[in-house]
Amino acid sequence: DAKTTQPTSMDCAEGRAANLPCNHSTISGNEYVYWYRQIHSQGPQYIIHGLKNNETNEMASLIITEDRKSSTLILPHATLRDTAVYYCIVEVSGTYKYIFGTGTRLKVLA
Amino acid sequence: GAVVSQHPSRVICKSGTSVKIECRSLDFQATTMFWYRQFPKQSLMLMATSNEGSKATYEQGVEKDKFLINHASLTLSTLTVTSAHPEDSSFYICSARLTPLSPLGNTEAFFGQGTRLTVV
């Protein structure tokens, strides 16, 4: 079973920040949180990952709570091309396996 | 990021025939690859873990004789759907991991572009 829960869908205005939450209350101490997105009929695209500290790259920022039970992916200036399904994944410890949850369908509105 | 390539991107086959899908890591070696299946409007479902030089590990409910996996080299894994039927029509996706630098390595997985299989 997926170890994460996410809202089914979200809308965001173009140019505004998109904040996508994820709960992972059963995460273990050495398990990383990964974020991917999938645009229709394509393979998932890696966005960012983290363990404890907040992370930022050219695509997004990842904020992980101190207790590590939840995280938020931030797309600082959403564009129409960011419309996709976003998956938050906690790797099955010691296996390198990803178990996908239902993800959040983000729709960026013009 | 690292590149994973799948071939073919689309395939149509007749019921009862077998179809082979290739997954290649183009610029890195992958001792472990993963195969997923995705039905329309659903999430990805992990089918099996492909290990170079050893037998694949299948998830519960996935028939190993139906979905044959071969990982003969560090850059190639193949999935063969045997005796395909219309209910096997789906989007099949592979992923590969960079070999981590330590037992607690945190390298991300890279996904292929997927293969749309239609069985008629």
JSON list of C-alpha atoms in Angstrom, two decimals:
[
{"chain": "A", "resi": 1, "resn": "ASP", "atom": "CA", "xyz": [0.00, 0.00, 0.00]},
{"chain": "A", "resi": 2, "resn": "ALA", "atom": "CA", "xyz": [1.08, 3.53, -0.71]},
{"chain": "A", "resi": 3, "resn": "LYS", "atom": "CA", "xyz": [2.62, 5.24, 2.27]},
{"chain": "A", "resi": 4, "resn": "THR", "atom": "CA", "xyz": [1.42, 8.69, 1.29]},
{"chain": "A", "resi": 5, "resn": "THR", "atom": "CA", "xyz": [-1.89, 10.53, 1.00]},
{"chain": "A", "resi": 6, "resn": "GLN", "atom": "CA", "xyz": [-2.52, 13.55, -1.19]},
{"chain": "A", "resi": 7, "resn": "PRO", "atom": "CA", "xyz": [-5.54, 15.62, -2.19]},
{"chain": "A", "resi": 8, "resn": "THR", "atom": "CA", "xyz": [-7.13, 14.31, -5.35]},
{"chain": "A", "resi": 9, "resn": "SER", "atom": "CA", "xyz": [-7.04, 17.58, -7.24]},
{"chain": "A", "resi": 10, "resn": "MET", "atom": "CA", "xyz": [-6.07, 21.24, -7.00]},
{"chain": "A", "resi": 11, "resn": "ASP", "atom": "CA", "xyz": [-6.33, 24.34, -9.15]},
{"chain": "A", "resi": 12, "resn": "CYS", "atom": "CA", "xyz": [-3.79, 27.14, -9.31]},
{"chain": "A", "resi": 13, "resn": "ALA", "atom": "CA", "xyz": [-3.74, 30.42, -11.18]},
{"chain": "A", "resi": 14, "resn": "GLU", "atom": "CA", "xyz": [-0.98, 30.87, -13.72]},
{"chain": "A", "resi": 15, "resn": "GLY", "atom": "CA", "xyz": [1.94, 32.81, -12.24]},
{"chain": "A", "resi": 16, "resn": "ARG", "atom": "CA", "xyz": [1.00, 32.03, -8.67]},
{"chain": "A", "resi": 17, "resn": "ALA", "atom": "CA", "xyz": [2.70, 29.57, -6.36]},
{"chain": "A", "resi": 18, "resn": "ALA", "atom": "CA", "xyz": [1.29, 26.06, -6.30]},
{"chain": "A", "resi": 19, "resn": "ASN", "atom": "CA", "xyz": [1.55, 24.37, -2.91]},
{"chain": "A", "resi": 20, "resn": "LEU", "atom": "CA", "xyz": [0.94, 20.63, -3.02]},
{"chain": "A", "resi": 21, "resn": "PRO", "atom": "CA", "xyz": [0.67, 18.88, 0.36]},
{"chain": "A", "resi": 22, "resn": "CYS", "atom": "CA", "xyz": [1.46, 15.27, 1.19]},
{"chain": "A", "resi": 23, "resn": "ASN", "atom": "CA", "xyz": [1.00, 13.24, 4.36]},
{"chain": "A", "resi": 24, "resn": "HIS", "atom": "CA", "xyz": [3.42, 10.43, 5.16]},
{"chain": "A", "resi": 25, "resn": "SER", "atom": "CA", "xyz": [2.81, 9.81, 8.84]},
{"chain": "A", "resi": 26, "resn": "THR", "atom": "CA", "xyz": [4.38, 6.33, 8.87]},
{"chain": "A", "resi": 27, "resn": "ILE", "atom": "CA", "xyz": [7.69, 7.39, 7.36]},
{"chain": "A", "resi": 28, "resn": "SER", "atom": "CA", "xyz": [10.79, 5.85, 8.92]},
{"chain": "A", "resi": 29, "resn": "GLY", "atom": "CA", "xyz": [13.89, 7.75, 9.96]},
{"chain": "A", "resi": 30, "resn": "ASN", "atom": "CA", "xyz": [16.00, 6.92, 6.91]},
{"chain": "A", "resi": 31, "resn": "GLU", "atom": "CA", "xyz": [13.30, 7.04, 4.26]},
{"chain": "A", "resi": 32, "resn": "TYR", "atom": "CA", "xyz": [13.37, 9.79, 1.69]},
{"chain": "A", "resi": 33, "resn": "VAL", "atom": "CA", "xyz": [10.42, 11.66, 0.23]},
{"chain": "A", "resi": 34, "resn": "TYR", "atom": "CA", "xyz": [10.39, 11.88, -3.57]},
{"chain": "A", "resi": 35, "resn": "TRP", "atom": "CA", "xyz": [8.21, 13.99, -5.82]},
{"chain": "A", "resi": 36, "resn": "TYR", "atom": "CA", "xyz": [7.45, 13.19, -9.44]},
{"chain": "A", "resi": 37, "resn": "ARG", "atom": "CA", "xyz": [4.95, 14.48, -11.93]},
{"chain": "A", "resi": 38, "resn": "GLN", "atom": "CA", "xyz": [3.27, 12.80, -14.88]},
{"chain": "A", "resi": 39, "resn": "ILE", "atom": "CA", "xyz": [1.98, 14.64, -17.87]},
{"chain": "A", "resi": 40, "resn": "HIS", "atom": "CA", "xyz": [-0.61, 12.75, -19.87]},
{"chain": "A", "resi": 41, "resn": "SER", "atom": "CA", "xyz": [0.69, 9.62, -21.62]},
{"chain": "A", "resi": 42, "resn": "GLN", "atom": "CA", "xyz": [4.29, 10.15, -20.54]},
{"chain": "A", "resi": 43, "resn": "GLY", "atom": "CA", "xyz": [6.53, 8.53, -17.95]},
{"chain": "A", "resi": 44, "resn": "PRO", "atom": "CA", "xyz": [6.86, 10.23, -14.57]},
{"chain": "A", "resi": 45, "resn": "GLN", "atom": "CA", "xyz": [9.37, 13.09, -14.40]},
{"chain": "A", "resi": 46, "resn": "TYR", "atom": "CA", "xyz": [11.58, 13.52, -11.35]},
{"chain": "A", "resi": 47, "resn": "ILE", "atom": "CA", "xyz": [11.15, 16.82, -9.51]},
{"chain": "A", "resi": 48, "resn": "ILE", "atom": "CA", "xyz": [12.91, 16.75, -6.15]},
{"chain": "A", "resi": 49, "resn": "HIS", "atom": "CA", "xyz": [13.57, 14.64, -3.08]},
{"chain": "A", "resi": 50, "resn": "GLY", "atom": "CA", "xyz": [14.60, 15.14, 0.53]},
{"chain": "A", "resi": 51, "resn": "LEU", "atom": "CA", "xyz": [15.18, 13.52, 3.89]},
{"chain": "A", "resi": 52, "resn": "LYS", "atom": "CA", "xyz": [14.95, 16.11, 6.67]},
{"chain": "A", "resi": 53, "resn": "ASN", "atom": "CA", "xyz": [16.01, 19.48, 5.42]},
{"chain": "A", "resi": 54, "resn": "ASN", "atom": "CA", "xyz": [14.14, 21.68, 3.02]},
{"chain": "A", "resi": 55, "resn": "GLU", "atom": "CA", "xyz": [15.39, 21.38, -0.54]},
{"chain": "A", "resi": 56, "resn": "THR", "atom": "CA", "xyz": [15.28, 23.63, -3.57]},
{"chain": "A", "resi": 57, "resn": "ASN", "atom": "CA", "xyz": [16.23, 23.14, -7.18]},
{"chain": "A", "resi": 58, "resn": "GLU", "atom": "CA", "xyz": [15.46, 24.80, -10.48]},
{"chain": "A", "resi": 59, "resn": "MET", "atom": "CA", "xyz": [12.03, 23.20, -10.64]},
{"chain": "A", "resi": 60, "resn": "ALA", "atom": "CA", "xyz": [10.63, 23.42, -7.13]},
{"chain": "A", "resi": 61, "resn": "SER", "atom": "CA", "xyz": [11.08, 23.62, -3.39]},
{"chain": "A", "resi": 62, "resn": "LEU", "atom": "CA", "xyz": [10.36, 20.87, -0.91]},
{"chain": "A", "resi": 63, "resn": "ILE", "atom": "CA", "xyz": [9.37, 21.71, 2.64]},
{"chain": "A", "resi": 64, "resn": "ILE", "atom": "CA", "xyz": [9.44, 18.82, 5.13]},
{"chain": "A", "resi": 65, "resn": "THR", "atom": "CA", "xyz": [7.96, 19.26, 8.58]},
{"chain": "A", "resi": 66, "resn": "GLU", "atom": "CA", "xyz": [10.19, 18.76, 11.58]},
{"chain": "A", "resi": 67, "resn": "ASP", "atom": "CA", "xyz": [8.45, 15.52, 12.55]},
{"chain": "A", "resi": 68, "resn": "ARG", "atom": "CA", "xyz": [8.73, 14.41, 8.89]},
{"chain": "A", "resi": 69, "resn": "LYS", "atom": "CA", "xyz": [5.11, 13.31, 8.82]},
{"chain": "A", "resi": 70, "resn": "SER", "atom": "CA", "xyz": [4.21, 15.64, 6.01]},
{"chain": "A", "resi": 71, "resn": "SER", "atom": "CA", "xyz": [5.73, 17.70, 3.24]},
{"chain": "A", "resi": 72, "resn": "THR", "atom": "CA", "xyz": [4.78, 20.35, 0.71]},
{"chain": "A", "resi": 73, "resn": "LEU", "atom": "CA", "xyz": [5.98, 20.73, -2.84]},
{"chain": "A", "resi": 74, "resn": "ILE", "atom": "CA", "xyz": [6.08, 24.34, -3.98]},
{"chain": "A", "resi": 75, "resn": "LEU", "atom": "CA", "xyz": [6.11, 25.40, -7.60]},
{"chain": "A", "resi": 76, "resn": "PRO", "atom": "CA", "xyz": [6.94, 29.09, -7.17]},
{"chain": "A", "resi": 77, "resn": "HIS", "atom": "CA", "xyz": [5.45, 30.44, -10.39]},
{"chain": "A", "resi": 78, "resn": "ALA", "atom": "CA", "xyz": [3.11, 27.92, -11.95]},
{"chain": "A", "resi": 79, "resn": "THR", "atom": "CA", "xyz": [2.71, 27.87, -15.71]},
{"chain": "A", "resi": 80, "resn": "LEU", "atom": "CA", "xyz": [0.19, 26.09, -17.91]},
{"chain": "A", "resi": 81, "resn": "ARG", "atom": "CA", "xyz": [2.85, 23.47, -18.65]},
{"chain": "A", "resi": 82, "resn": "ASP", "atom": "CA", "xyz": [2.89, 22.51, -14.97]},
{"chain": "A", "resi": 83, "resn": "THR", "atom": "CA", "xyz": [-0.57, 20.98, -15.36]},
{"chain": "A", "resi": 84, "resn": "ALA", "atom": "CA", "xyz": [0.03, 17.32, -14.45]},
{"chain": "A", "resi": 85, "resn": "VAL", "atom": "CA", "xyz": [-0.52, 14.64, -11.83]},
{"chain": "A", "resi": 86, "resn": "TYR", "atom": "CA", "xyz": [1.96, 15.09, -8.98]},
{"chain": "A", "resi": 87, "resn": "TYR", "atom": "CA", "xyz": [3.03, 12.08, -6.96]},
{"chain": "A", "resi": 88, "resn": "CYS", "atom": "CA", "xyz": [4.58, 12.15, -3.51]},
{"chain": "A", "resi": 89, "resn": "ILE", "atom": "CA", "xyz": [6.40, 8.88, -2.81]},
{"chain": "A", "resi": 90, "resn": "VAL", "atom": "CA", "xyz": [8.16, 7.37, 0.16]},
{"chain": "A", "resi": 91, "resn": "GLU", "atom": "CA", "xyz": [10.42, 4.59, -0.97]},
{"chain": "A", "resi": 92, "resn": "VAL", "atom": "CA", "xyz": [9.83, 1.19, 0.58]},
{"chain": "A", "resi": 93, "resn": "SER", "atom": "CA", "xyz": [12.70, 1.00, 3.04]},
{"chain": "A", "resi": 94, "resn": "GLY", "atom": "CA", "xyz": [15.68, -1.05, 1.86]},
{"chain": "A", "resi": 95, "resn": "THR", "atom": "CA", "xyz": [14.07, -2.07, -1.44]},
{"chain": "A", "resi": 96, "resn": "TYR", "atom": "CA", "xyz": [14.43, 0.98, -3.73]},
{"chain": "A", "resi": 97, "resn": "LYS", "atom": "CA", "xyz": [10.79, 0.36, -4.72]},
{"chain": "A", "resi": 98, "resn": "TYR", "atom": "CA", "xyz": [8.31, 3.15, -5.25]},
{"chain": "A", "resi": 99, "resn": "ILE", "atom": "CA", "xyz": [4.67, 2.46, -4.45]},
{"chain": "A", "resi": 100, "resn": "PHE", "atom": "CA", "xyz": [2.58, 5.13, -6.12]},
{"chain": "A", "resi": 101, "resn": "GLY", "atom": "CA", "xyz": [-0.48, 6.59, -4.47]},
{"chain": "A", "resi": 102, "resn": "THR", "atom": "CA", "xyz": [-3.26, 8.33, -6.31]},
{"chain": "A", "resi": 103, "resn": "GLY", "atom": "CA", "xyz": [-1.39, 11.63, -6.66]},
{"chain": "A", "resi": 104, "resn": "THR", "atom": "CA", "xyz": [-2.75, 15.17, -6.99]},
{"chain": "A", "resi": 105, "resn": "ARG", "atom": "CA", "xyz": [-4.09, 16.33, -10.31]},
{"chain": "A", "resi": 106, "resn": "LEU", "atom": "CA", "xyz": [-2.92, 19.95, -10.56]},
{"chain": "A", "resi": 107, "resn": "LYS", "atom": "CA", "xyz": [-4.62, 22.16, -13.07]},
{"chain": "A", "resi": 108, "resn": "VAL", "atom": "CA", "xyz": [-3.00, 25.53, -13.77]},
{"chain": "A", "resi": 109, "resn": "LEU", "atom": "CA", "xyz": [-5.59, 28.04, -14.96]},
{"chain": "A", "resi": 110, "resn": "ALA", "atom": "CA", "xyz": [-4.89, 30.90, -17.35]},
{"chain": "B", "resi": 1, "resn": "GLY", "atom": "CA", "xyz": [19.07, 13.85, -15.37]},
{"chain": "B", "resi": 2, "resn": "ALA", "atom": "CA", "xyz": [19.84, 10.34, -16.46]},
{"chain": "B", "resi": 3, "resn": "VAL", "atom": "CA", "xyz": [17.98, 8.96, -19.48]},
{"chain": "B", "resi": 4, "resn": "VAL", "atom": "CA", "xyz": [15.89, 5.83, -19.64]},
{"chain": "B", "resi": 5, "resn": "SER", "atom": "CA", "xyz": [14.55, 4.80, -23.02]},
{"chain": "B", "resi": 6, "resn": "GLN", "atom": "CA", "xyz": [11.71, 2.42, -23.77]},
{"chain": "B", "resi": 7, "resn": "HIS", "atom": "CA", "xyz": [10.98, 0.76, -27.08]},
{"chain": "B", "resi": 8, "resn": "PRO", "atom": "CA", "xyz": [8.54, 0.62, -28.70]},
{"chain": "B", "resi": 9, "resn": "SER", "atom": "CA", "xyz": [6.48, 3.61, -27.60]},
{"chain": "B", "resi": 10, "resn": "ARG", "atom": "CA", "xyz": [3.33, 2.08, -29.07]},
{"chain": "B", "resi": 11, "resn": "VAL", "atom": "CA", "xyz": [2.48, -1.44, -30.16]},
{"chain": "B", "resi": 12, "resn": "ILE", "atom": "CA", "xyz": [-0.64, -3.14, -31.40]},
{"chain": "B", "resi": 13, "resn": "CYS", "atom": "CA", "xyz": [-0.74, -6.91, -31.41]},
{"chain": "B", "resi": 14, "resn": "LYS", "atom": "CA", "xyz": [-3.22, -9.67, -32.02]},
{"chain": "B", "resi": 15, "resn": "SER", "atom": "CA", "xyz": [-4.71, -11.63, -29.18]},
{"chain": "B", "resi": 16, "resn": "GLY", "atom": "CA", "xyz": [-2.64, -14.71, -28.38]},
{"chain": "B", "resi": 17, "resn": "THR", "atom": "CA", "xyz": [0.68, -13.31, -29.55]},
{"chain": "B", "resi": 18, "resn": "SER", "atom": "CA", "xyz": [3.61, -12.18, -27.40]},
{"chain": "B", "resi": 19, "resn": "VAL", "atom": "CA", "xyz": [5.07, -8.70, -27.22]},
{"chain": "B", "resi": 20, "resn": "LYS", "atom": "CA", "xyz": [8.50, -7.64, -25.99]},
{"chain": "B", "resi": 21, "resn": "ILE", "atom": "CA", "xyz": [9.18, -4.22, -24.50]},
{"chain": "B", "resi": 22, "resn": "GLU", "atom": "CA", "xyz": [12.73, -2.98, -23.98]},
{"chain": "B", "resi": 23, "resn": "CYS", "atom": "CA", "xyz": [13.98, -0.63, -21.28]},
{"chain": "B", "resi": 24, "resn": "ARG", "atom": "CA", "xyz": [17.46, 0.83, -21.59]},
{"chain": "B", "resi": 25, "resn": "SER", "atom": "CA", "xyz": [19.47, 3.09, -19.33]},
{"chain": "B", "resi": 26, "resn": "LEU", "atom": "CA", "xyz": [21.37, 5.20, -21.83]},
{"chain": "B", "resi": 27, "resn": "ASP", "atom": "CA", "xyz": [24.05, 6.91, -19.80]},
{"chain": "B", "resi": 28, "resn": "PHE", "atom": "CA", "xyz": [24.33, 4.94, -16.60]},
{"chain": "B", "resi": 29, "resn": "GLN", "atom": "CA", "xyz": [24.38, 1.40, -15.32]},
{"chain": "B", "resi": 30, "resn": "ALA", "atom": "CA", "xyz": [21.34, 0.10, -13.52]},
{"chain": "B", "resi": 31, "resn": "THR", "atom": "CA", "xyz": [21.56, -3.04, -11.45]},
{"chain": "B", "resi": 32, "resn": "THR", "atom": "CA", "xyz": [17.89, -2.66, -10.63]},
{"chain": "B", "resi": 33, "resn": "MET", "atom": "CA", "xyz": [15.01, -1.73, -12.91]},
{"chain": "B", "resi": 34, "resn": "PHE", "atom": "CA", "xyz": [11.30, -1.68, -12.21]},
{"chain": "B", "resi": 35, "resn": "TRP", "atom": "CA", "xyz": [8.26, -2.37, -14.34]},
{"chain": "B", "resi": 36, "resn": "TYR", "atom": "CA", "xyz": [4.91, -0.66, -13.84]},
{"chain": "B", "resi": 37, "resn": "ARG", "atom": "CA", "xyz": [1.52, -0.87, -15.46]},
{"chain": "B", "resi": 38, "resn": "GLN", "atom": "CA", "xyz": [-0.96, 1.97, -15.65]},
{"chain": "B", "resi": 39, "resn": "PHE", "atom": "CA", "xyz": [-4.60, 1.76, -16.69]},
{"chain": "B", "resi": 40, "resn": "PRO", "atom": "CA", "xyz": [-6.47, 4.86, -17.89]},
{"chain": "B", "resi": 41, "resn": "LYS", "atom": "CA", "xyz": [-7.05, 7.45, -15.17]},
{"chain": "B", "resi": 42, "resn": "GLN", "atom": "CA", "xyz": [-5.32, 5.28, -12.60]},
{"chain": "B", "resi": 43, "resn": "SER", "atom": "CA", "xyz": [-1.99, 5.46, -10.83]},
{"chain": "B", "resi": 44, "resn": "LEU", "atom": "CA", "xyz": [1.09, 3.41, -11.64]},
{"chain": "B", "resi": 45, "resn": "MET", "atom": "CA", "xyz": [1.06, -0.12, -10.28]},
{"chain": "B", "resi": 46, "resn": "LEU", "atom": "CA", "xyz": [4.39, -1.79, -9.58]},
{"chain": "B", "resi": 47, "resn": "MET", "atom": "CA", "xyz": [4.57, -5.16, -11.33]},
{"chain": "B", "resi": 48, "resn": "ALA", "atom": "CA", "xyz": [8.09, -6.39, -10.68]},
{"chain": "B", "resi": 49, "resn": "THR", "atom": "CA", "xyz": [11.66, -5.60, -9.78]},
{"chain": "B", "resi": 50, "resn": "SER", "atom": "CA", "xyz": [14.22, -6.59, -12.37]},
{"chain": "B", "resi": 51, "resn": "ASN", "atom": "CA", "xyz": [17.67, -7.49, -11.08]},
{"chain": "B", "resi": 52, "resn": "GLU", "atom": "CA", "xyz": [20.67, -7.80, -13.34]},
{"chain": "B", "resi": 53, "resn": "GLY", "atom": "CA", "xyz": [21.91, -11.36, -13.46]},
{"chain": "B", "resi": 54, "resn": "SER", "atom": "CA", "xyz": [19.17, -12.84, -11.32]},
{"chain": "B", "resi": 55, "resn": "LYS", "atom": "CA", "xyz": [15.47, -13.62, -11.39]},
{"chain": "B", "resi": 56, "resn": "ALA", "atom": "CA", "xyz": [12.96, -10.84, -11.22]},
{"chain": "B", "resi": 57, "resn": "THR", "atom": "CA", "xyz": [10.86, -10.32, -8.11]},
{"chain": "B", "resi": 58, "resn": "TYR", "atom": "CA", "xyz": [7.15, -10.02, -8.82]},
{"chain": "B", "resi": 59, "resn": "GLU", "atom": "CA", "xyz": [4.56, -8.14, -6.79]},
{"chain": "B", "resi": 60, "resn": "GLN", "atom": "CA", "xyz": [1.63, -10.04, -5.36]},
{"chain": "B", "resi": 61, "resn": "GLY", "atom": "CA", "xyz": [-0.98, -10.85, -7.97]},
{"chain": "B", "resi": 62, "resn": "VAL", "atom": "CA", "xyz": [1.33, -10.44, -10.97]},
{"chain": "B", "resi": 63, "resn": "GLU", "atom": "CA", "xyz": [1.75, -13.65, -12.97]},
{"chain": "B", "resi": 64, "resn": "LYS", "atom": "CA", "xyz": [5.43, -14.31, -13.59]},
{"chain": "B", "resi": 65, "resn": "ASP", "atom": "CA", "xyz": [4.71, -16.70, -16.45]},
{"chain": "B", "resi": 66, "resn": "LYS", "atom": "CA", "xyz": [2.55, -14.08, -18.12]},
{"chain": "B", "resi": 67, "resn": "PHE", "atom": "CA", "xyz": [5.00, -11.23, -17.76]},
{"chain": "B", "resi": 68, "resn": "LEU", "atom": "CA", "xyz": [8.51, -12.50, -18.44]},
{"chain": "B", "resi": 69, "resn": "ILE", "atom": "CA", "xyz": [11.31, -10.23, -17.35]},
{"chain": "B", "resi": 70, "resn": "ASN", "atom": "CA", "xyz": [14.93, -10.53, -18.41]},
{"chain": "B", "resi": 71, "resn": "HIS", "atom": "CA", "xyz": [17.71, -8.26, -17.19]},
{"chain": "B", "resi": 72, "resn": "ALA", "atom": "CA", "xyz": [20.69, -9.56, -19.08]},
{"chain": "B", "resi": 73, "resn": "SER", "atom": "CA", "xyz": [22.94, -6.53, -18.82]},
{"chain": "B", "resi": 74, "resn": "LEU", "atom": "CA", "xyz": [23.45, -3.45, -16.68]},
{"chain": "B", "resi": 75, "resn": "THR", "atom": "CA", "xyz": [21.70, -1.29, -19.25]},
{"chain": "B", "resi": 76, "resn": "LEU", "atom": "CA", "xyz": [18.85, -3.42, -20.56]},
{"chain": "B", "resi": 77, "resn": "SER", "atom": "CA", "xyz": [15.76, -5.03, -19.11]},
{"chain": "B", "resi": 78, "resn": "THR", "atom": "CA", "xyz": [12.98, -6.55, -21.19]},
{"chain": "B", "resi": 79, "resn": "LEU", "atom": "CA", "xyz": [9.35, -7.28, -20.39]},
{"chain": "B", "resi": 80, "resn": "THR", "atom": "CA", "xyz": [7.58, -9.87, -22.54]},
{"chain": "B", "resi": 81, "resn": "VAL", "atom": "CA", "xyz": [3.81, -10.06, -22.34]},
{"chain": "B", "resi": 82, "resn": "THR", "atom": "CA", "xyz": [3.07, -13.64, -23.33]},
{"chain": "B", "resi": 83, "resn": "SER", "atom": "CA", "xyz": [-0.17, -14.78, -24.97]},
{"chain": "B", "resi": 84, "resn": "ALA", "atom": "CA", "xyz": [-1.52, -11.27, -24.79]},
{"chain": "B", "resi": 85, "resn": "HIS", "atom": "CA", "xyz": [-5.24, -10.66, -24.40]},
{"chain": "B", "resi": 86, "resn": "PRO", "atom": "CA", "xyz": [-7.30, -7.48, -24.63]},
{"chain": "B", "resi": 87, "resn": "GLU", "atom": "CA", "xyz": [-7.28, -7.09, -20.85]},
{"chain": "B", "resi": 88, "resn": "ASP", "atom": "CA", "xyz": [-3.47, -6.76, -21.03]},
{"chain": "B", "resi": 89, "resn": "SER", "atom": "CA", "xyz": [-3.89, -3.54, -22.98]},
{"chain": "B", "resi": 90, "resn": "SER", "atom": "CA", "xyz": [-2.28, -0.88, -20.83]},
{"chain": "B", "resi": 91, "resn": "PHE", "atom": "CA", "xyz": [0.52, 1.65, -20.50]},
{"chain": "B", "resi": 92, "resn": "TYR", "atom": "CA", "xyz": [3.71, -0.09, -19.39]},
{"chain": "B", "resi": 93, "resn": "ILE", "atom": "CA", "xyz": [6.48, 1.99, -17.83]},
{"chain": "B", "resi": 94, "resn": "CYS", "atom": "CA", "xyz": [9.95, 1.08, -16.66]},
{"chain": "B", "resi": 95, "resn": "SER", "atom": "CA", "xyz": [12.29, 2.87, -14.31]},
{"chain": "B", "resi": 96, "resn": "ALA", "atom": "CA", "xyz": [15.94, 2.52, -13.37]},
{"chain": "B", "resi": 97, "resn": "ARG", "atom": "CA", "xyz": [17.96, 3.57, -10.37]},
{"chain": "B", "resi": 98, "resn": "LEU", "atom": "CA", "xyz": [21.49, 4.83, -10.27]},
{"chain": "B", "resi": 99, "resn": "THR", "atom": "CA", "xyz": [23.56, 2.55, -8.12]},
{"chain": "B", "resi": 100, "resn": "PRO", "atom": "CA", "xyz": [23.71, 4.32, -4.78]},
{"chain": "B", "resi": 101, "resn": "LEU", "atom": "CA", "xyz": [27.04, 5.36, -3.38]},
{"chain": "B", "resi": 102, "resn": "SER", "atom": "CA", "xyz": [26.23, 3.89, 0.03]},
{"chain": "B", "resi": 103, "resn": "PRO", "atom": "CA", "xyz": [23.74, 1.47, 1.59]},
{"chain": "B", "resi": 104, "resn": "LEU", "atom": "CA", "xyz": [21.67, 4.51, 2.53]},
{"chain": "B", "resi": 105, "resn": "GLY", "atom": "CA", "xyz": [21.98, 6.00, -0.94]},
{"chain": "B", "resi": 106, "resn": "ASN", "atom": "CA", "xyz": [19.26, 8.35, -1.96]},
{"chain": "B", "resi": 107, "resn": "THR", "atom": "CA", "xyz": [19.51, 8.33, -5.72]},
{"chain": "B", "resi": 108, "resn": "GLU", "atom": "CA", "xyz": [16.26, 8.94, -7.50]},
{"chain": "B", "resi": 109, "resn": "ALA", "atom": "CA", "xyz": [14.73, 6.70, -10.14]},
{"chain": "B", "resi": 110, "resn": "PHE", "atom": "CA", "xyz": [14.39, 7.75, -13.75]},
{"chain": "B", "resi": 111, "resn": "PHE", "atom": "CA", "xyz": [11.46, 6.63, -15.84]},
{"chain": "B", "resi": 112, "resn": "GLY", "atom": "CA", "xyz": [11.10, 5.68, -19.45]},
{"chain": "B", "resi": 113, "resn": "GLN", "atom": "CA", "xyz": [8.53, 7.36, -21.66]},
{"chain": "B", "resi": 114, "resn": "GLY", "atom": "CA", "xyz": [6.23, 4.36, -21.49]},
{"chain": "B", "resi": 115, "resn": "THR", "atom": "CA", "xyz": [4.85, 1.84, -23.97]},
{"chain": "B", "resi": 116, "resn": "ARG", "atom": "CA", "xyz": [1.19, 1.85, -24.94]},
{"chain": "B", "resi": 117, "resn": "LEU", "atom": "CA", "xyz": [0.14, -1.75, -25.64]},
{"chain": "B", "resi": 118, "resn": "THR", "atom": "CA", "xyz": [-3.13, -2.43, -27.42]},
{"chain": "B", "resi": 119, "resn": "VAL", "atom": "CA", "xyz": [-4.22, -6.03, -27.86]},
{"chain": "B", "resi": 120, "resn": "VAL", "atom": "CA", "xyz": [-6.89, -6.57, -30.50]}
]
